[in-house]
PDB file of C-alpha atoms in Angstrom:
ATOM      1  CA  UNK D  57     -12.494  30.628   2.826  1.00 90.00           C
ATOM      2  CA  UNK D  58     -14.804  29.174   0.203  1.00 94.00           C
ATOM      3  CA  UNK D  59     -18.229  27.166   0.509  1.00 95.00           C
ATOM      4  CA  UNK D  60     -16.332  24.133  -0.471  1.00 96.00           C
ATOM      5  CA  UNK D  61     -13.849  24.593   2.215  1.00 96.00           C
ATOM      6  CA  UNK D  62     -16.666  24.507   5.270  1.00 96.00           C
ATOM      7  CA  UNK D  63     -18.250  21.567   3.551  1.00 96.00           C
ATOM      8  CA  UNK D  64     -14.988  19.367   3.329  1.00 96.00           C
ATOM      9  CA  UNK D  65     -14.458  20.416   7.196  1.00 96.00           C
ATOM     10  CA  UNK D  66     -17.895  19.700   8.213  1.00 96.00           C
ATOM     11  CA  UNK D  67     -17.892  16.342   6.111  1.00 95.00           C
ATOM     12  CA  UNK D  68     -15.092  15.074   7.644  1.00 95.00           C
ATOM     13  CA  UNK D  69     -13.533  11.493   9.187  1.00 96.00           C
ATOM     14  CA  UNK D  70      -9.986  11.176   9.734  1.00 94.00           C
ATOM     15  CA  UNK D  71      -9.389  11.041   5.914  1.00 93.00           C
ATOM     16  CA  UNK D  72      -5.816   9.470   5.363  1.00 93.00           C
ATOM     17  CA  UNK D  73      -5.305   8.546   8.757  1.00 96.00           C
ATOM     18  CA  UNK D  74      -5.452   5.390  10.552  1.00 95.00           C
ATOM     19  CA  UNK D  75      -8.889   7.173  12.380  1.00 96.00           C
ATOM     20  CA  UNK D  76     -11.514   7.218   8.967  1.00 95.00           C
ATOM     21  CA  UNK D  77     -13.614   4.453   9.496  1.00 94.00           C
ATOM     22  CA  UNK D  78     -13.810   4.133   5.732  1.00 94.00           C
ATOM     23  CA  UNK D  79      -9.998   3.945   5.422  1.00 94.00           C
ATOM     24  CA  UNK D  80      -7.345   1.176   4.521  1.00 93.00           C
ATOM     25  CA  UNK D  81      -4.986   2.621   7.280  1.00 93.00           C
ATOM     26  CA  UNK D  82      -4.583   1.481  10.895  1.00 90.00           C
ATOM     27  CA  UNK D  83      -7.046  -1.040  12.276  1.00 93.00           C
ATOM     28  CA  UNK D  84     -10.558  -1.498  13.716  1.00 92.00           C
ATOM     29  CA  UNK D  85      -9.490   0.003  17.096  1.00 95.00           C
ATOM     30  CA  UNK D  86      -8.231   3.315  15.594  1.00 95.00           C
ATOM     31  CA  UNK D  87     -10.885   3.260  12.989  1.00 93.00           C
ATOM     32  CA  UNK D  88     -13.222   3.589  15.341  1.00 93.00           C
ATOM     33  CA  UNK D  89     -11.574   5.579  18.044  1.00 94.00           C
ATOM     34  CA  UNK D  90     -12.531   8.997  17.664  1.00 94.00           C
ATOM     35  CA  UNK D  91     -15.554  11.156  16.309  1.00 94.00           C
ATOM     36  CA  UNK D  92     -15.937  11.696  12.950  1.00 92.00           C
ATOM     37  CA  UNK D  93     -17.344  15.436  12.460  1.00 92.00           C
ATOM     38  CA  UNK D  94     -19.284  14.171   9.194  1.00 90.00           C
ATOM     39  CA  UNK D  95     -21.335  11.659  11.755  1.00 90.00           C
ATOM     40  CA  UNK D  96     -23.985   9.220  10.932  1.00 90.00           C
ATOM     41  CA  UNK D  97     -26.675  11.101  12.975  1.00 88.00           C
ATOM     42  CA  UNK D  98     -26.525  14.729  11.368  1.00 88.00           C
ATOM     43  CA  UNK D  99     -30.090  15.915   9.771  1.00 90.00           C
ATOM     44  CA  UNK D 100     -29.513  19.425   8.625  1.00 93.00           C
ATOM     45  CA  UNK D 101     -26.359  22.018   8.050  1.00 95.00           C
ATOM     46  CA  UNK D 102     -26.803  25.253   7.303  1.00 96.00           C
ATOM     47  CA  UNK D 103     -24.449  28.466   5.903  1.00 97.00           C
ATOM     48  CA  UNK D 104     -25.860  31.633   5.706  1.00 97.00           C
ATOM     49  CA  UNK D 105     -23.937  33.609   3.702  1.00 97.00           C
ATOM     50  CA  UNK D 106     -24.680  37.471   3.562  1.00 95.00           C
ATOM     51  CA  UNK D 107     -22.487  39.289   0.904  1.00 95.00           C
ATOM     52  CA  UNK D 108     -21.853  42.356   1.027  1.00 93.00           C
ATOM     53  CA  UNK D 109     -20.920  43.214  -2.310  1.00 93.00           C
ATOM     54  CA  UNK D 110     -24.761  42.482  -3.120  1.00 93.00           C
ATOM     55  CA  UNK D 111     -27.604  44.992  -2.445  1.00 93.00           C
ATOM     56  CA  UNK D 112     -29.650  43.948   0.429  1.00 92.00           C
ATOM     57  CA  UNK D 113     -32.482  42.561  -1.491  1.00 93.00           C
ATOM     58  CA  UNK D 114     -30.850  39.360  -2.962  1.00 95.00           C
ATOM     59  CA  UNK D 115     -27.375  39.368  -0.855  1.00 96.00           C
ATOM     60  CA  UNK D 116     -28.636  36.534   1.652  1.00 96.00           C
ATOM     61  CA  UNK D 117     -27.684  33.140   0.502  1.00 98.00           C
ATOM     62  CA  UNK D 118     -28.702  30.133   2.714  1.00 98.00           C
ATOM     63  CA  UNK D 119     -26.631  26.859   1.466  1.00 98.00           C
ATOM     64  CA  UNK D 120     -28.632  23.795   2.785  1.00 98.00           C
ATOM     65  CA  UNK D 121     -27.648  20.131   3.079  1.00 97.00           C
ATOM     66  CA  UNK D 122     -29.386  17.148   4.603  1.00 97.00           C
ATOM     67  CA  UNK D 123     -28.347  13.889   5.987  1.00 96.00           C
ATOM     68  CA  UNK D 124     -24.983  12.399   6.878  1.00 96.00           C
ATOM     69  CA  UNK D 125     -22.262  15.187   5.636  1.00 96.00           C
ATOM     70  CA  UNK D 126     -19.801  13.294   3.613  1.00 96.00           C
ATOM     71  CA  UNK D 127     -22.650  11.421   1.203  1.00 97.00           C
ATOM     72  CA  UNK D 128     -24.924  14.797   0.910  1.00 98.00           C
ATOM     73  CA  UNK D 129     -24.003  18.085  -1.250  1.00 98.00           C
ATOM     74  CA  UNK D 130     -24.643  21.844   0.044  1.00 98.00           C
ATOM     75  CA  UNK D 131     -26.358  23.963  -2.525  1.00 98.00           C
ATOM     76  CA  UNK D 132     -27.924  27.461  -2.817  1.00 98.00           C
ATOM     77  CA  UNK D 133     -31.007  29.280  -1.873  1.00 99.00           C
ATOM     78  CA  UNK D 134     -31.827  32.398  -1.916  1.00 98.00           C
ATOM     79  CA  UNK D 135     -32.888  33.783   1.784  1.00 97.00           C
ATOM     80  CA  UNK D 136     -34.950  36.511   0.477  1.00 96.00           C
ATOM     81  CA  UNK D 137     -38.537  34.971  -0.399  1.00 96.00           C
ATOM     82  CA  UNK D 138     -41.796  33.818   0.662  1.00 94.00           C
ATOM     83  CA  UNK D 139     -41.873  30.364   0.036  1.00 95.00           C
ATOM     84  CA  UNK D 140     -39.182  27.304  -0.071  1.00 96.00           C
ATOM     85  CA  UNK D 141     -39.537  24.681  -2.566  1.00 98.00           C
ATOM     86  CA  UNK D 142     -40.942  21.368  -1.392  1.00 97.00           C
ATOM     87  CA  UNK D 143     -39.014  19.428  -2.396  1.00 98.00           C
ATOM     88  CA  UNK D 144     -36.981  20.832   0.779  1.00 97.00           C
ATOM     89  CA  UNK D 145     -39.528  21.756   2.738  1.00 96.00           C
ATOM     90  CA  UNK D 146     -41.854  19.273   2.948  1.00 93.00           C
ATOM     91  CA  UNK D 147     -39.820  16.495   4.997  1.00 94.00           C
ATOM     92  CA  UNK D 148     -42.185  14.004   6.244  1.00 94.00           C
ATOM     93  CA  UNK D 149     -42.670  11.377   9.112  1.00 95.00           C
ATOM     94  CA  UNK D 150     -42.446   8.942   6.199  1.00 96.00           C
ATOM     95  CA  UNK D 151     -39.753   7.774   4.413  1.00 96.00           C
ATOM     96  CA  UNK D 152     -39.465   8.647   1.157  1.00 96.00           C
ATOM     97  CA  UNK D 153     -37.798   9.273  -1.860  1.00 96.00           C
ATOM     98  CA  UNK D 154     -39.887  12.532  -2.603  1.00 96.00           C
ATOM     99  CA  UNK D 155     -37.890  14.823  -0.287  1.00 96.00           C
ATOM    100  CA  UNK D 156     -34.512  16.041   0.448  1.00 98.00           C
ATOM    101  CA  UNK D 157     -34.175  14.447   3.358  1.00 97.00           C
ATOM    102  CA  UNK D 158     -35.232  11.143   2.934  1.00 97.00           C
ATOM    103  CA  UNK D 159     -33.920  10.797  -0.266  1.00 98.00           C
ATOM    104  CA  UNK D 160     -30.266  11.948   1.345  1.00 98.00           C
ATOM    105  CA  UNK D 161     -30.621   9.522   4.083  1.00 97.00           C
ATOM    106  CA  UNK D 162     -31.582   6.565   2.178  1.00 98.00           C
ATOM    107  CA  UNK D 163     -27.916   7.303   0.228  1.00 98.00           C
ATOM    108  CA  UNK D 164     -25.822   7.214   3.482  1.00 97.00           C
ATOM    109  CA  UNK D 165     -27.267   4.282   4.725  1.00 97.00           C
ATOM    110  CA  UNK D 166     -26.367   2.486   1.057  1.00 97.00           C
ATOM    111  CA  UNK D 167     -22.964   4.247   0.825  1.00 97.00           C
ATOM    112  CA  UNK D 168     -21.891   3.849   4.508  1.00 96.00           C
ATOM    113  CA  UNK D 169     -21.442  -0.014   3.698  1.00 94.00           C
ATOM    114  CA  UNK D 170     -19.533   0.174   0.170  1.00 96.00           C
ATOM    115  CA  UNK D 171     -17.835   3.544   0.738  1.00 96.00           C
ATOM    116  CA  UNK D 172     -14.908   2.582  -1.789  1.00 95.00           C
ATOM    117  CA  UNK D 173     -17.750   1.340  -4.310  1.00 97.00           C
ATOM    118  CA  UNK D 174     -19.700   4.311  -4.388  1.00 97.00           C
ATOM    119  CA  UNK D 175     -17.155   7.291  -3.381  1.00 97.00           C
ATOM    120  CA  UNK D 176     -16.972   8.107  -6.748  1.00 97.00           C
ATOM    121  CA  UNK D 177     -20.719   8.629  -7.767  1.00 98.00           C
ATOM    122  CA  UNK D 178     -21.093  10.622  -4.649  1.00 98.00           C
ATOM    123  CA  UNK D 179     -18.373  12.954  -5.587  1.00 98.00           C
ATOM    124  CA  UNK D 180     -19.642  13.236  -8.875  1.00 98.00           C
ATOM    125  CA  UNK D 181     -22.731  14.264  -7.664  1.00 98.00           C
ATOM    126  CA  UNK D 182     -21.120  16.708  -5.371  1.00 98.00           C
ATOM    127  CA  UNK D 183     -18.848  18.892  -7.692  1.00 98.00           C
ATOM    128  CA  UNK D 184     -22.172  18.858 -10.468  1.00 98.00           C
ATOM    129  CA  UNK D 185     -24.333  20.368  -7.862  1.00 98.00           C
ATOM    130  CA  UNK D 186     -22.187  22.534  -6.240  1.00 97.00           C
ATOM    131  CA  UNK D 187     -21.194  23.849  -9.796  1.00 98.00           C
ATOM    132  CA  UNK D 188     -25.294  24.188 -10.417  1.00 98.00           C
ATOM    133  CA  UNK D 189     -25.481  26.492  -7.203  1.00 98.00           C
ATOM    134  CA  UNK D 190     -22.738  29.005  -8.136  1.00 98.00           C
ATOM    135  CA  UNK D 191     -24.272  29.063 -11.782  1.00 98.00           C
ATOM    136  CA  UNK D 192     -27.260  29.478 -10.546  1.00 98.00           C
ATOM    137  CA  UNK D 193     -26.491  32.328  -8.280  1.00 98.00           C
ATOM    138  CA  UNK D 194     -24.901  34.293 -10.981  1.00 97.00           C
ATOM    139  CA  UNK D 195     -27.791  34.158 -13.398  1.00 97.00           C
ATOM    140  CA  UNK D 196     -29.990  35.261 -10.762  1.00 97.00           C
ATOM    141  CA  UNK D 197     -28.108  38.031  -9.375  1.00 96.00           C
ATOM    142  CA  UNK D 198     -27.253  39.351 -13.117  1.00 95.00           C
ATOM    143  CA  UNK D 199     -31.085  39.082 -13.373  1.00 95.00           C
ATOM    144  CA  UNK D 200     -31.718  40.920 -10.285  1.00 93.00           C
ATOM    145  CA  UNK D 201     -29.826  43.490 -11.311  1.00 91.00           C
ATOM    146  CA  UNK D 202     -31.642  44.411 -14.025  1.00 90.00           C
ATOM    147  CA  UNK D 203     -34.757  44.948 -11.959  1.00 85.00           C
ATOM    148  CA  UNK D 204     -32.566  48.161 -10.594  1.00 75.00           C
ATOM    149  CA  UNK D 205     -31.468  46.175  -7.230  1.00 61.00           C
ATOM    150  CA  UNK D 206     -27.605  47.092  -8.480  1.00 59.00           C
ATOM    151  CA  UNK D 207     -24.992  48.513  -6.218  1.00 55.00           C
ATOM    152  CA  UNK D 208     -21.671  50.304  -5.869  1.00 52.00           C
ATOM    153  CA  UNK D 209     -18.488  48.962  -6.925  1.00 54.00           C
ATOM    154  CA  UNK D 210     -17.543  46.331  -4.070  1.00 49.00           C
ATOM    155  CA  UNK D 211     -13.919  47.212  -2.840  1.00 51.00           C
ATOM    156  CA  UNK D 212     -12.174  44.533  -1.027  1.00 50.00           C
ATOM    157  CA  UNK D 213      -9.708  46.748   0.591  1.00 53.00           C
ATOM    158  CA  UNK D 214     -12.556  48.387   2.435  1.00 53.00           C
ATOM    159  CA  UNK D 215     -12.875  46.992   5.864  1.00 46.00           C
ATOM    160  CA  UNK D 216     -16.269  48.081   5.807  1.00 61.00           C
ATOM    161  CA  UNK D 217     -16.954  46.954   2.366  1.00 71.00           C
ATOM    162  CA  UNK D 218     -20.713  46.925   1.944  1.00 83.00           C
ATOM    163  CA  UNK D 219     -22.204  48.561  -0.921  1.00 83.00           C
ATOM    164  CA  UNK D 220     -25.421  49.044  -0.054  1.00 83.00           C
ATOM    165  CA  UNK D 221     -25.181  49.757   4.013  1.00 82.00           C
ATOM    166  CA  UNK D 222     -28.110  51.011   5.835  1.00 82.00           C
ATOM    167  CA  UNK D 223     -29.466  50.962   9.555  1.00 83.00           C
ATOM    168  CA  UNK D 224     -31.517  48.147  10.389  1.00 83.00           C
ATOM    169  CA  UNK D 225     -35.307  49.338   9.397  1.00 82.00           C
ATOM    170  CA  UNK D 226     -33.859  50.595   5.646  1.00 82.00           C
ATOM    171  CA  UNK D 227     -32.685  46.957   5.520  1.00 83.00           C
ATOM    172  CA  UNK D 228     -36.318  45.789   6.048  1.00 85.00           C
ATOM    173  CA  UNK D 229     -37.833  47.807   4.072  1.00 82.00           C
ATOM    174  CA  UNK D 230     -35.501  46.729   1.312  1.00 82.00           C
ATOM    175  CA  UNK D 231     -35.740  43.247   1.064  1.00 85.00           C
ATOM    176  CA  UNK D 232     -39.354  43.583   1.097  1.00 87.00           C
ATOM    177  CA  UNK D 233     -39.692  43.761  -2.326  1.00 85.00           C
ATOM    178  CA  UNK D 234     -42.568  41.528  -4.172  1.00 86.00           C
ATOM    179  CA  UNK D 235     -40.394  41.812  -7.598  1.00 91.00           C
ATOM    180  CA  UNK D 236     -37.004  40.222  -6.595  1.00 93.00           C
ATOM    181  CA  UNK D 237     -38.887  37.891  -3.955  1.00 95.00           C
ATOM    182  CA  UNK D 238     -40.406  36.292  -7.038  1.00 96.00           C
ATOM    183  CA  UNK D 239     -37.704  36.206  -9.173  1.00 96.00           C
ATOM    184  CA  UNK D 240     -35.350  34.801  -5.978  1.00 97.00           C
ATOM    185  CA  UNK D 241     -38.147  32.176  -5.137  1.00 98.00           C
ATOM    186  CA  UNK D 242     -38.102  31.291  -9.009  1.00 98.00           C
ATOM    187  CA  UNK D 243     -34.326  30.494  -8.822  1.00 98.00           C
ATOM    188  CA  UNK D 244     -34.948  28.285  -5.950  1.00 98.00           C
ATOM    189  CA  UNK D 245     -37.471  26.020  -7.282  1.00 98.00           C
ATOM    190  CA  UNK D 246     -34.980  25.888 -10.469  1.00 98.00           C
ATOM    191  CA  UNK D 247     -32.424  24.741  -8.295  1.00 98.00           C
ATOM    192  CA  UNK D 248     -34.718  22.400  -6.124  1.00 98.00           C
ATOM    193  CA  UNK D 249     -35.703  20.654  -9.670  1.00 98.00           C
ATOM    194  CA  UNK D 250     -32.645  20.356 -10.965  1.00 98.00           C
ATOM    195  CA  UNK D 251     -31.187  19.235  -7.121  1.00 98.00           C
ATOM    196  CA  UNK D 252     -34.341  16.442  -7.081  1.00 98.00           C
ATOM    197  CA  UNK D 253     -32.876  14.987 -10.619  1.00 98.00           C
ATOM    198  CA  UNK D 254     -29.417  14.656  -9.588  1.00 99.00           C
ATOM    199  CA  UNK D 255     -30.008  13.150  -5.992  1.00 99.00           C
ATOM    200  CA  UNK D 256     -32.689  10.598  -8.096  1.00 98.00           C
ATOM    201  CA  UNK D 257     -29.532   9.446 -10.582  1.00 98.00           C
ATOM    202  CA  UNK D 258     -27.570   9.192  -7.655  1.00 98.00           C
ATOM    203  CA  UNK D 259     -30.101   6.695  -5.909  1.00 98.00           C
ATOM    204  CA  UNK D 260     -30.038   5.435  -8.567  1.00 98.00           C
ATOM    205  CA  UNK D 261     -26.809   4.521  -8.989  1.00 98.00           C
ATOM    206  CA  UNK D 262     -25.713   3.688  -5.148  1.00 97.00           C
ATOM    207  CA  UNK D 263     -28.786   0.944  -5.254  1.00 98.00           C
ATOM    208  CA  UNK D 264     -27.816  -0.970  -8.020  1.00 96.00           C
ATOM    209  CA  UNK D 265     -24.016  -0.549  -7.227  1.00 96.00           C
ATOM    210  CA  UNK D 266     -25.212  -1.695  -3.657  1.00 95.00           C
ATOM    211  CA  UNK D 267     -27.783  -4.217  -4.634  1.00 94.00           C
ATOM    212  CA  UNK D 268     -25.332  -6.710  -7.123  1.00 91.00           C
ATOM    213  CA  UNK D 269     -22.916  -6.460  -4.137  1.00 90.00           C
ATOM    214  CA  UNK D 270     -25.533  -8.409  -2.145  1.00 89.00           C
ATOM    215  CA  UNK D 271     -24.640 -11.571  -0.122  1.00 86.00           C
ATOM    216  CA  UNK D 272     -27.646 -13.981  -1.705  1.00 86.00           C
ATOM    217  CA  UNK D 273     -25.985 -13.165  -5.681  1.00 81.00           C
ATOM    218  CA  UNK D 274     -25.471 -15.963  -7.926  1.00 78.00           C
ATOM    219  CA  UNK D 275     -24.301 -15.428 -11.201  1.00 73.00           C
ATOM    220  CA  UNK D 276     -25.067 -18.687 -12.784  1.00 69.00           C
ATOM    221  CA  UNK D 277     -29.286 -17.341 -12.391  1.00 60.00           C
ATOM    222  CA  UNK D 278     -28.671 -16.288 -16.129  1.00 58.00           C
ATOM    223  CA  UNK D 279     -28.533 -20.155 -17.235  1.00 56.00           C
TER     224      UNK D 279
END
């Protein structure tokens, strides 16, 4: 089971059936007749993912998304650090465009009413940031690495598996490492920058599809 596999289950509606609300099939009864899982009132979902073919300092990955599940993306950070990038963590009473959140819920409530219009952008945006995450998490574990926070050979086989496996105080005392905290909490705000640019060109993109779509157009205001 990949990443991308929980997210498509998690973001789902009935796609291809006569139950997706945003679908062609079946009619407004069925569209509308059971739960989507992706629903319009989600705020947060969370993966952690702790990999045991990683030493303990850098092996806890926590993939975050905000917002309504089948207009949002779920992208990488590293568990192991001190501080999370504001761009995430500083969701306000106010909307805005400055944070995750926000930003992510002002795109569903565009998308939800021109699903076909905008499905594509949001997918875009999807597959670039979820390729960003998994680069991103392999130049910062190769970097890792090099700070000595290596490991065995993983071996899959192994039901056990883990390469670095120790009793629960060694564990603490491994991840509390000042050097790979800051390199970890670098790679974050990386991806947070990066994460902030992409969700912008996809506002972007969803208003103005969204906005010359609106009922008060008249094309003859260029005479």
């Amino acid at each position: 089971m990949t990443i991308e596999d929980i997210k498509y289950v998690l973001s789902g509606h009935y796609q291809g059936t006569p139950y997706d609300p945003y679908g062609k099939l079946g009619d407004e009864r069925t569209r509308h007749m059971y739960r989507p899982i992706g629903i319009n009132r989600q705020s947060q979902l969370a993966v952690l993912q702790l990999r045991p073919y990683r030493p303990q300092a850098y092996r806890a990955i926590q993939w975050m998304a905000y917002g309504s599940n089948p207009f949002n993306t779920l992208v990488p950070f590293y568990a192991n650090v001190d501080v999370t990038p504001a761009y995430l963590a500083d969701t306000t009473t106010r909307v805005t465009s400055e944070n995750f959140y926000w930003e992510n819920r002002i795109i569903a409530a565009l998308c939800d009413g021109a699903f076909a219009d905008t499905a594509n952008a949001v997918e875009r945006y999807q597959e670039k940031t979820g390729a960003m995450g998994h680069r991103m998490v392999a130049a910062t574990d190769e970097q890792a690495s090099r700070l000595g926070f290596d490991a065995a050979e993983f071996d899959a086989d192994n039901a056990d598996g883990d390469v670095e496996p120790m009793d629960p105080d060694a564990i603490v005392s491994a991840v509390r490492n000042g050097e790979v905290r800051e390199v970890l909490a670098a790679a974050n705000q990386t991806m947070a920058d990066q994460l902030k640019e992409e969700t912008d060109k996809l506002l972007d993109s969803v208003l103005y599809t969204r906005s010359m779509a609106m009922k008060n157009g008249f094309h003859m205001s260029d005479f």
